[in-house]
mmCIF file of C-alpha atoms in Angstrom:
data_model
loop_
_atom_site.group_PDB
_atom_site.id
_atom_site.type_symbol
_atom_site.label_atom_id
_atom_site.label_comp_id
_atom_site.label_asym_id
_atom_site.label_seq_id
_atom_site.Cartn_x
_atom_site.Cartn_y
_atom_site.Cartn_z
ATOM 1 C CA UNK A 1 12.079 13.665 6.117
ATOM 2 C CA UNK A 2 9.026 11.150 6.687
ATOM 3 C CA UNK A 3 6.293 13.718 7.464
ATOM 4 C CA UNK A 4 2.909 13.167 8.316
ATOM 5 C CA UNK A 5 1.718 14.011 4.964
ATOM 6 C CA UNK A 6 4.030 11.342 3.359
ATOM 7 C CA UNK A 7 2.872 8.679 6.148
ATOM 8 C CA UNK A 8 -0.857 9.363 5.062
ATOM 9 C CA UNK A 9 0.186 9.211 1.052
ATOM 10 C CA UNK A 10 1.887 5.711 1.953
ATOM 11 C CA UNK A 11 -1.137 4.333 3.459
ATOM 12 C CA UNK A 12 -3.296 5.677 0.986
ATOM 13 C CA UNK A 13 -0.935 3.916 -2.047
ATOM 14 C CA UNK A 14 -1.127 0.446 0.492
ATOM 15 C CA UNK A 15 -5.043 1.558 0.904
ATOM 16 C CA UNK A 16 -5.425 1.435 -2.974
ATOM 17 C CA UNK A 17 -3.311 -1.973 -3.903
ATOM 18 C CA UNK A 18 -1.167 -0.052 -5.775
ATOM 19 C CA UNK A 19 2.036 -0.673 -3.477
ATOM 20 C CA UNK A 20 2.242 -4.001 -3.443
ATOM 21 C CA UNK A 21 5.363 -6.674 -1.995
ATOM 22 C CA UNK A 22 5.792 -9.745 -3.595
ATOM 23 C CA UNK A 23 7.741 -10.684 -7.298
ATOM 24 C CA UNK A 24 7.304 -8.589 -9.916
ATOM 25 C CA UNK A 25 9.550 -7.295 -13.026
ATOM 26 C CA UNK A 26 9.482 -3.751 -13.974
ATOM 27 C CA UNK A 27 9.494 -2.187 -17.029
ATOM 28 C CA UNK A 28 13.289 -2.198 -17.433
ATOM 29 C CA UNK A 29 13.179 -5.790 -16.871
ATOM 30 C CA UNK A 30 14.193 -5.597 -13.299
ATOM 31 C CA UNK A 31 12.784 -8.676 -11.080
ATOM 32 C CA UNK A 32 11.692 -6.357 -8.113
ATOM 33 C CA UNK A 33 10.610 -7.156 -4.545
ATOM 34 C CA UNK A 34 7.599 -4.343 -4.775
ATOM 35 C CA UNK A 35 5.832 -2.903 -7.448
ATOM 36 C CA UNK A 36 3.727 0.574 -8.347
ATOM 37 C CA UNK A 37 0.942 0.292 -10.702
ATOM 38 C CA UNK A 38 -0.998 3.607 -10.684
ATOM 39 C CA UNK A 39 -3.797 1.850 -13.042
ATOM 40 C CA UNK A 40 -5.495 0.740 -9.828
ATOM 41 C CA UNK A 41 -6.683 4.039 -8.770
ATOM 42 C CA UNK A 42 -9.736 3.571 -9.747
ATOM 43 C CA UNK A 43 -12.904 5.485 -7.729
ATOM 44 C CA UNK A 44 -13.604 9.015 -7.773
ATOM 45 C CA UNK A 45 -12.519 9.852 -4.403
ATOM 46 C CA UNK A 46 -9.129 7.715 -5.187
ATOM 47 C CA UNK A 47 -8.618 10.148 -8.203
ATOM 48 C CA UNK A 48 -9.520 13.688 -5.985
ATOM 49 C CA UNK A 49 -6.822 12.149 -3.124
ATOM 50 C CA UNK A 50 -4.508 11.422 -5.138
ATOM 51 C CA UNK A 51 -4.603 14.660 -7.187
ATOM 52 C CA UNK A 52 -4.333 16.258 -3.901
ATOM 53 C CA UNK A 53 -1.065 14.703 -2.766
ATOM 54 C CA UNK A 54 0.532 15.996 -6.513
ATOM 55 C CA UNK A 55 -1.028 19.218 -6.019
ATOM 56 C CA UNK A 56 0.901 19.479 -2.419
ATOM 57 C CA UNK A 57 4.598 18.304 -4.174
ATOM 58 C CA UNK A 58 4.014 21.035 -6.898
ATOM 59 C CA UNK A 59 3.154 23.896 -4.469
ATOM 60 C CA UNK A 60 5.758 22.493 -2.973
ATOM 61 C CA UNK A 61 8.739 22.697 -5.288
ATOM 62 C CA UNK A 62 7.244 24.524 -8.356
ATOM 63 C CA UNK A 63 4.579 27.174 -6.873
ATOM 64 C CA UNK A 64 2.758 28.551 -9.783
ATOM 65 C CA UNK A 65 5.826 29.486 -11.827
ATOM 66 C CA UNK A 66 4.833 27.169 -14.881
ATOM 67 C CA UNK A 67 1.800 27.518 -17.585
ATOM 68 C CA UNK A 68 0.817 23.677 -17.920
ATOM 69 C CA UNK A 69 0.892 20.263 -17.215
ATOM 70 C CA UNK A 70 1.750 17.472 -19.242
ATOM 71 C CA UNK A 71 0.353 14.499 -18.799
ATOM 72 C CA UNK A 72 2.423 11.488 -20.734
ATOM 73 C CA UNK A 73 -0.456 8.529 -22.465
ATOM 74 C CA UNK A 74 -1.805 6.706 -20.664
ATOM 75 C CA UNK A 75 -1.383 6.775 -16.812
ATOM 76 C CA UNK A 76 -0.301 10.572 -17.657
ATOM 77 C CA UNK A 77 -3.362 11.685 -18.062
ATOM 78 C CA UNK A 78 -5.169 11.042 -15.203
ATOM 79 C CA UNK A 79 -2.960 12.040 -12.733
ATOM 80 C CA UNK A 80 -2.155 15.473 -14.621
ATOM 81 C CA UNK A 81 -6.498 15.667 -14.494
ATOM 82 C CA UNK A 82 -6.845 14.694 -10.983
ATOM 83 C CA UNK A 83 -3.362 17.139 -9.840
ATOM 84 C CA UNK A 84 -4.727 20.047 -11.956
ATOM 85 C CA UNK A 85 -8.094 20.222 -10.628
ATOM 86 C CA UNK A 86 -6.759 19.783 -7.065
ATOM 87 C CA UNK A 87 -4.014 22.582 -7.691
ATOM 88 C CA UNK A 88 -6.953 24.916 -8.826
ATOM 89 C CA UNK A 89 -9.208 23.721 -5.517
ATOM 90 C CA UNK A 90 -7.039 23.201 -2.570
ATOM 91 C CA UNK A 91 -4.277 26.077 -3.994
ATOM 92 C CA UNK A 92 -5.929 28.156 -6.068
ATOM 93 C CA UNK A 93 -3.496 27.616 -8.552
ATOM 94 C CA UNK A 94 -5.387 27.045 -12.018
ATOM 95 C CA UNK A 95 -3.228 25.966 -14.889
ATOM 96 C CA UNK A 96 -4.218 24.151 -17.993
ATOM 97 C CA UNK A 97 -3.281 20.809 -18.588
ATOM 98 C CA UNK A 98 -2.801 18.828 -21.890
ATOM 99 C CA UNK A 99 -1.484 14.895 -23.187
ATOM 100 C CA UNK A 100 -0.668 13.334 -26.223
ATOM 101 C CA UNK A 101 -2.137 10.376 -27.990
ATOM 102 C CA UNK A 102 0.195 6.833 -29.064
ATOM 103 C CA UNK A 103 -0.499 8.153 -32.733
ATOM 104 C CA UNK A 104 -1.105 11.178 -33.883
ATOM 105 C CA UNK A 105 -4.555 11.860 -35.815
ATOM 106 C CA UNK A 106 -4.419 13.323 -39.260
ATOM 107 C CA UNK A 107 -8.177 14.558 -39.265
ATOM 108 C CA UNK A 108 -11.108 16.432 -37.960
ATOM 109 C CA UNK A 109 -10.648 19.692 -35.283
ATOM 110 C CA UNK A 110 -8.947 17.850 -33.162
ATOM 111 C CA UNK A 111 -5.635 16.921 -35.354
ATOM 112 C CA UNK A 112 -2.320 16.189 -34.024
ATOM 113 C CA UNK A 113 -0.268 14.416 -31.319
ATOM 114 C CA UNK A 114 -1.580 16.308 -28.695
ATOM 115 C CA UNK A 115 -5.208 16.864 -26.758
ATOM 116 C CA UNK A 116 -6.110 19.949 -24.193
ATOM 117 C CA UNK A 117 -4.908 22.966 -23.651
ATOM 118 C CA UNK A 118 -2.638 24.625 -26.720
ATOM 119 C CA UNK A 119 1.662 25.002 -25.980
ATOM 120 C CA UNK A 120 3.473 27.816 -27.541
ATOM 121 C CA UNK A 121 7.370 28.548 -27.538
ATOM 122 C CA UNK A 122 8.244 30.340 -24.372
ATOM 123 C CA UNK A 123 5.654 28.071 -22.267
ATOM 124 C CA UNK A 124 6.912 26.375 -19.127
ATOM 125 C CA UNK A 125 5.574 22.479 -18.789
ATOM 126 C CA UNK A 126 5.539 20.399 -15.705
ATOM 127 C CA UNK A 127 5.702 16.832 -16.561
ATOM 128 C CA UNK A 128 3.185 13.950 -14.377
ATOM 129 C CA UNK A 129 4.263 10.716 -14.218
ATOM 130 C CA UNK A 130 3.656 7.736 -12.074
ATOM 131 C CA UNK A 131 7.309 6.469 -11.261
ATOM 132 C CA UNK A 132 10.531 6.046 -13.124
ATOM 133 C CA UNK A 133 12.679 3.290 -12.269
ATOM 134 C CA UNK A 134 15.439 3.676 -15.073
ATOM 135 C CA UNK A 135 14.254 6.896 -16.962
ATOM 136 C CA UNK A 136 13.332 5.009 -20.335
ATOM 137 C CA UNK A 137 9.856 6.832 -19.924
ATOM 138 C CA UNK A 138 11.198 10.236 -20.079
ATOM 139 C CA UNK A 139 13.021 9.618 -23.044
ATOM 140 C CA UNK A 140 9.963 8.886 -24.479
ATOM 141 C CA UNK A 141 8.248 11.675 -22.751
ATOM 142 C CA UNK A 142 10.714 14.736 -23.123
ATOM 143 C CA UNK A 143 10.734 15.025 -27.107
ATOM 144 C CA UNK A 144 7.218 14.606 -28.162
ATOM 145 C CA UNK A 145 7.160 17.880 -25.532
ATOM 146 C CA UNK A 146 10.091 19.528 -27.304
ATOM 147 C CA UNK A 147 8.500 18.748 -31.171
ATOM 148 C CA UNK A 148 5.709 21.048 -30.150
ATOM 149 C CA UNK A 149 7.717 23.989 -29.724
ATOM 150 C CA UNK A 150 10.024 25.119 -27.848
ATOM 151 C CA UNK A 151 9.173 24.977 -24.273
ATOM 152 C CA UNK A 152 10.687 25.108 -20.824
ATOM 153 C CA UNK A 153 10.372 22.031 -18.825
ATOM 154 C CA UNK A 154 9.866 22.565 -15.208
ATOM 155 C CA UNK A 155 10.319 19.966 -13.424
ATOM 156 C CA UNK A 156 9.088 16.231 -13.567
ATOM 157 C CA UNK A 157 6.344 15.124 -10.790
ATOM 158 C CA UNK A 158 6.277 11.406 -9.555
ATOM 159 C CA UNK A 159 4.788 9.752 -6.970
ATOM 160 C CA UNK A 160 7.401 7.403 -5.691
ATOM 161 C CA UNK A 161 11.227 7.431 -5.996
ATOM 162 C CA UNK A 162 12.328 4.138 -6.360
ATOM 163 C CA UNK A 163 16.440 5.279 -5.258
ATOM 164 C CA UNK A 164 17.578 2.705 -7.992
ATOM 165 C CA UNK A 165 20.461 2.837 -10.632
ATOM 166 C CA UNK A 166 19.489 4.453 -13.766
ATOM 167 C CA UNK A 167 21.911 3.866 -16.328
ATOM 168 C CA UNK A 168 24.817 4.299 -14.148
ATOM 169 C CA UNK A 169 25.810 4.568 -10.273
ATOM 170 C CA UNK A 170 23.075 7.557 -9.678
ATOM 171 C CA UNK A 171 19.422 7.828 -9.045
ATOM 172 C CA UNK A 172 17.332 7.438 -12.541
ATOM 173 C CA UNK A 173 15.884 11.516 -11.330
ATOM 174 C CA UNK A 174 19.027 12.197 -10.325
ATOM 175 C CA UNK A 175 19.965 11.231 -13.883
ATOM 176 C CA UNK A 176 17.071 12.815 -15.910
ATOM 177 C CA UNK A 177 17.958 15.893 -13.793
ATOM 178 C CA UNK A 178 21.218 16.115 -15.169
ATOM 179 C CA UNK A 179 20.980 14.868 -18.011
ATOM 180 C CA UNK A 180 17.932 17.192 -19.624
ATOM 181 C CA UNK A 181 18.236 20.088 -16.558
ATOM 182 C CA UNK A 182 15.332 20.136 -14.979
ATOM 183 C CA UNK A 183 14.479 18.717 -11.221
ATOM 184 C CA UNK A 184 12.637 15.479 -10.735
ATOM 185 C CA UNK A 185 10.606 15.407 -7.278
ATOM 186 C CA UNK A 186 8.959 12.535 -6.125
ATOM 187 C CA UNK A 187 5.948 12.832 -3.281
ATOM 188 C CA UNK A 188 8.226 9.982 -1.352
ATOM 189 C CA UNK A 189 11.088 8.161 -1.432
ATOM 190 C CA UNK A 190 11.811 4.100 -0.997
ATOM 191 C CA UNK A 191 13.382 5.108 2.110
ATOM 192 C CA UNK A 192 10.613 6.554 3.356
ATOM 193 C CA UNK A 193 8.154 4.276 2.579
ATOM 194 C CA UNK A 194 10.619 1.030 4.196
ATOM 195 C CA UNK A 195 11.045 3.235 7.098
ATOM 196 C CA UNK A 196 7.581 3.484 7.747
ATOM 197 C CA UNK A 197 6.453 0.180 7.225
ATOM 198 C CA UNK A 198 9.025 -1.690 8.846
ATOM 199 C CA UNK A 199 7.649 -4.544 11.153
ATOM 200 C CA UNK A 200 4.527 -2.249 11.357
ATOM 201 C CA UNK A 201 1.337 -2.908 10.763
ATOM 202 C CA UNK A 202 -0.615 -1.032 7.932
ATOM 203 C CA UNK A 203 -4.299 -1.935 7.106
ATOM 204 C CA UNK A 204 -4.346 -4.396 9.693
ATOM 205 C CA UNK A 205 -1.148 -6.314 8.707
ATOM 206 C CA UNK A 206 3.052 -5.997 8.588
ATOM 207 C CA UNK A 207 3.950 -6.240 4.678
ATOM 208 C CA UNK A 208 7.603 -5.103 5.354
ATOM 209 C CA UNK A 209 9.073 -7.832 7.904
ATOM 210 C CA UNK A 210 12.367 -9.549 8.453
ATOM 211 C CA UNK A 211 11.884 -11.759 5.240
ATOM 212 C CA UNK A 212 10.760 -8.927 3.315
ATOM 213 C CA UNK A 213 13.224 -6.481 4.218
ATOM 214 C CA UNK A 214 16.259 -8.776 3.250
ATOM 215 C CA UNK A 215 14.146 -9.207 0.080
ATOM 216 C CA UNK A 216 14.683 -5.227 -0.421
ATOM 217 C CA UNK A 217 18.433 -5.051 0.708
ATOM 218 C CA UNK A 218 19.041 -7.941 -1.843
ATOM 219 C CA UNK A 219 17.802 -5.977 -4.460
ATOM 220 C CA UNK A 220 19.347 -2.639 -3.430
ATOM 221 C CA UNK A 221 21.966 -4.158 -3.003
ATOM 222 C CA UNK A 222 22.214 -5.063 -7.028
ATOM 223 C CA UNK A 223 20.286 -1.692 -7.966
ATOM 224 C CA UNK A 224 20.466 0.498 -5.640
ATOM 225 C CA UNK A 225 21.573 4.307 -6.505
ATOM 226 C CA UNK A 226 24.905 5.505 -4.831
ATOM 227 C CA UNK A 227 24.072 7.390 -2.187
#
């Protein structure tokens, strides 16, 4: 359901330049019609919104039933910063936070894979990432997580579901969901975001029309998820 809050977080990623329409290939090597790149957030008030709009999908599908966020190098950690201290603010939900380096570091206090706060076994993670197209980042993701001990994953946190294929016929969530058992929410969908920016204007201009749109069918047409 497009609500008002997912209308404002649209406009706000459009806002930002970090939904952008044009060519692009993705990670998975997937020549794409639109692109996310979360690395242009890039003011303060940028980082407190957007930290605000993860905040609202964790309230609203985990609550406070976990004991930290994880937040995956390197656009990880910013978002799991920005969505902890707006979980804490706007929800009064304060949970620790931590992220892991590219290489672990074999000296000093500070030793290890792993900065912030401390996991133990028993502990129940929620996992921040910016968007998954075909799921090769939570492989990545899921056993540095699991090598620290042996911890509960919650659910994974994204800002945009993309609807495409993972490695078969379903949704890449729908695919880490069943695949590692634990739910994958996204703050929207692609659906969403074409069905609110259809032939209408956003910061001053149409970036979805006629042209466009058959761009995206074409493509969802190769990679789209069965619905």
């Amino acid at each position: 359901m497009l609500t008002q809050e997912k209308k404002q977080f649209i406009e706000f990623m459009m806002s930002a330049d970090v939904l952008r329409f044009g060519d692009f290939v993705t990670k998975s090597g997937r020549n794409t019609p639109y692109f996310i790149n979360t690395g242009n957030y890039k003011t303060g008030l940028q980082s407190s919104k957007l930290g605000e709009f993860y905040a609202s999908c964790i309230q609203n599908t985990v609550g406070d039933h976990f004991d930290a966020m994880f937040g995956p190098a390197y656009k990880g950690i910013p978002l799991a910063t920005s969505a902890a201290g707006a979980l804490a603010r706007n929800h009064g939900i304060d949970k620790p936070f931590f992220f892991n380096r590219k290489e672990a570091k074999d000296h000093g206090g500070d030793a290890g894979l792993l900065l912030g706060s401390k996991i133990k076994d028993g502990d129940r993670v929620v996992i921040i990432e910016d968007v998954t197209t075909s799921g090769k980042s939570i492989e990545e993701t899921f056993p540095i997580i699991q090598a620290q001990g042996n911890v509960e994953i919650k659910g994974l946190m994204v800002s945009l579901n993309r609807m495409e294929r993972g490695k078969g016929d379903k949704s890449a969530l729908e695919e880490i969901q069943e695949t590692y058992g634990f739910p994958a929410n996204a703050i929207v969908t692609m659906d969403e975001v074409i069905e609110h920016l259809y032939n209408k204007p956003c910061q001053g201009k149409v970036v979805i029309d006629d042209a466009m749109k058959e761009k995206i069918d074409a493509y969802y047409a190769q990679y789209g998820a069965v619905k």
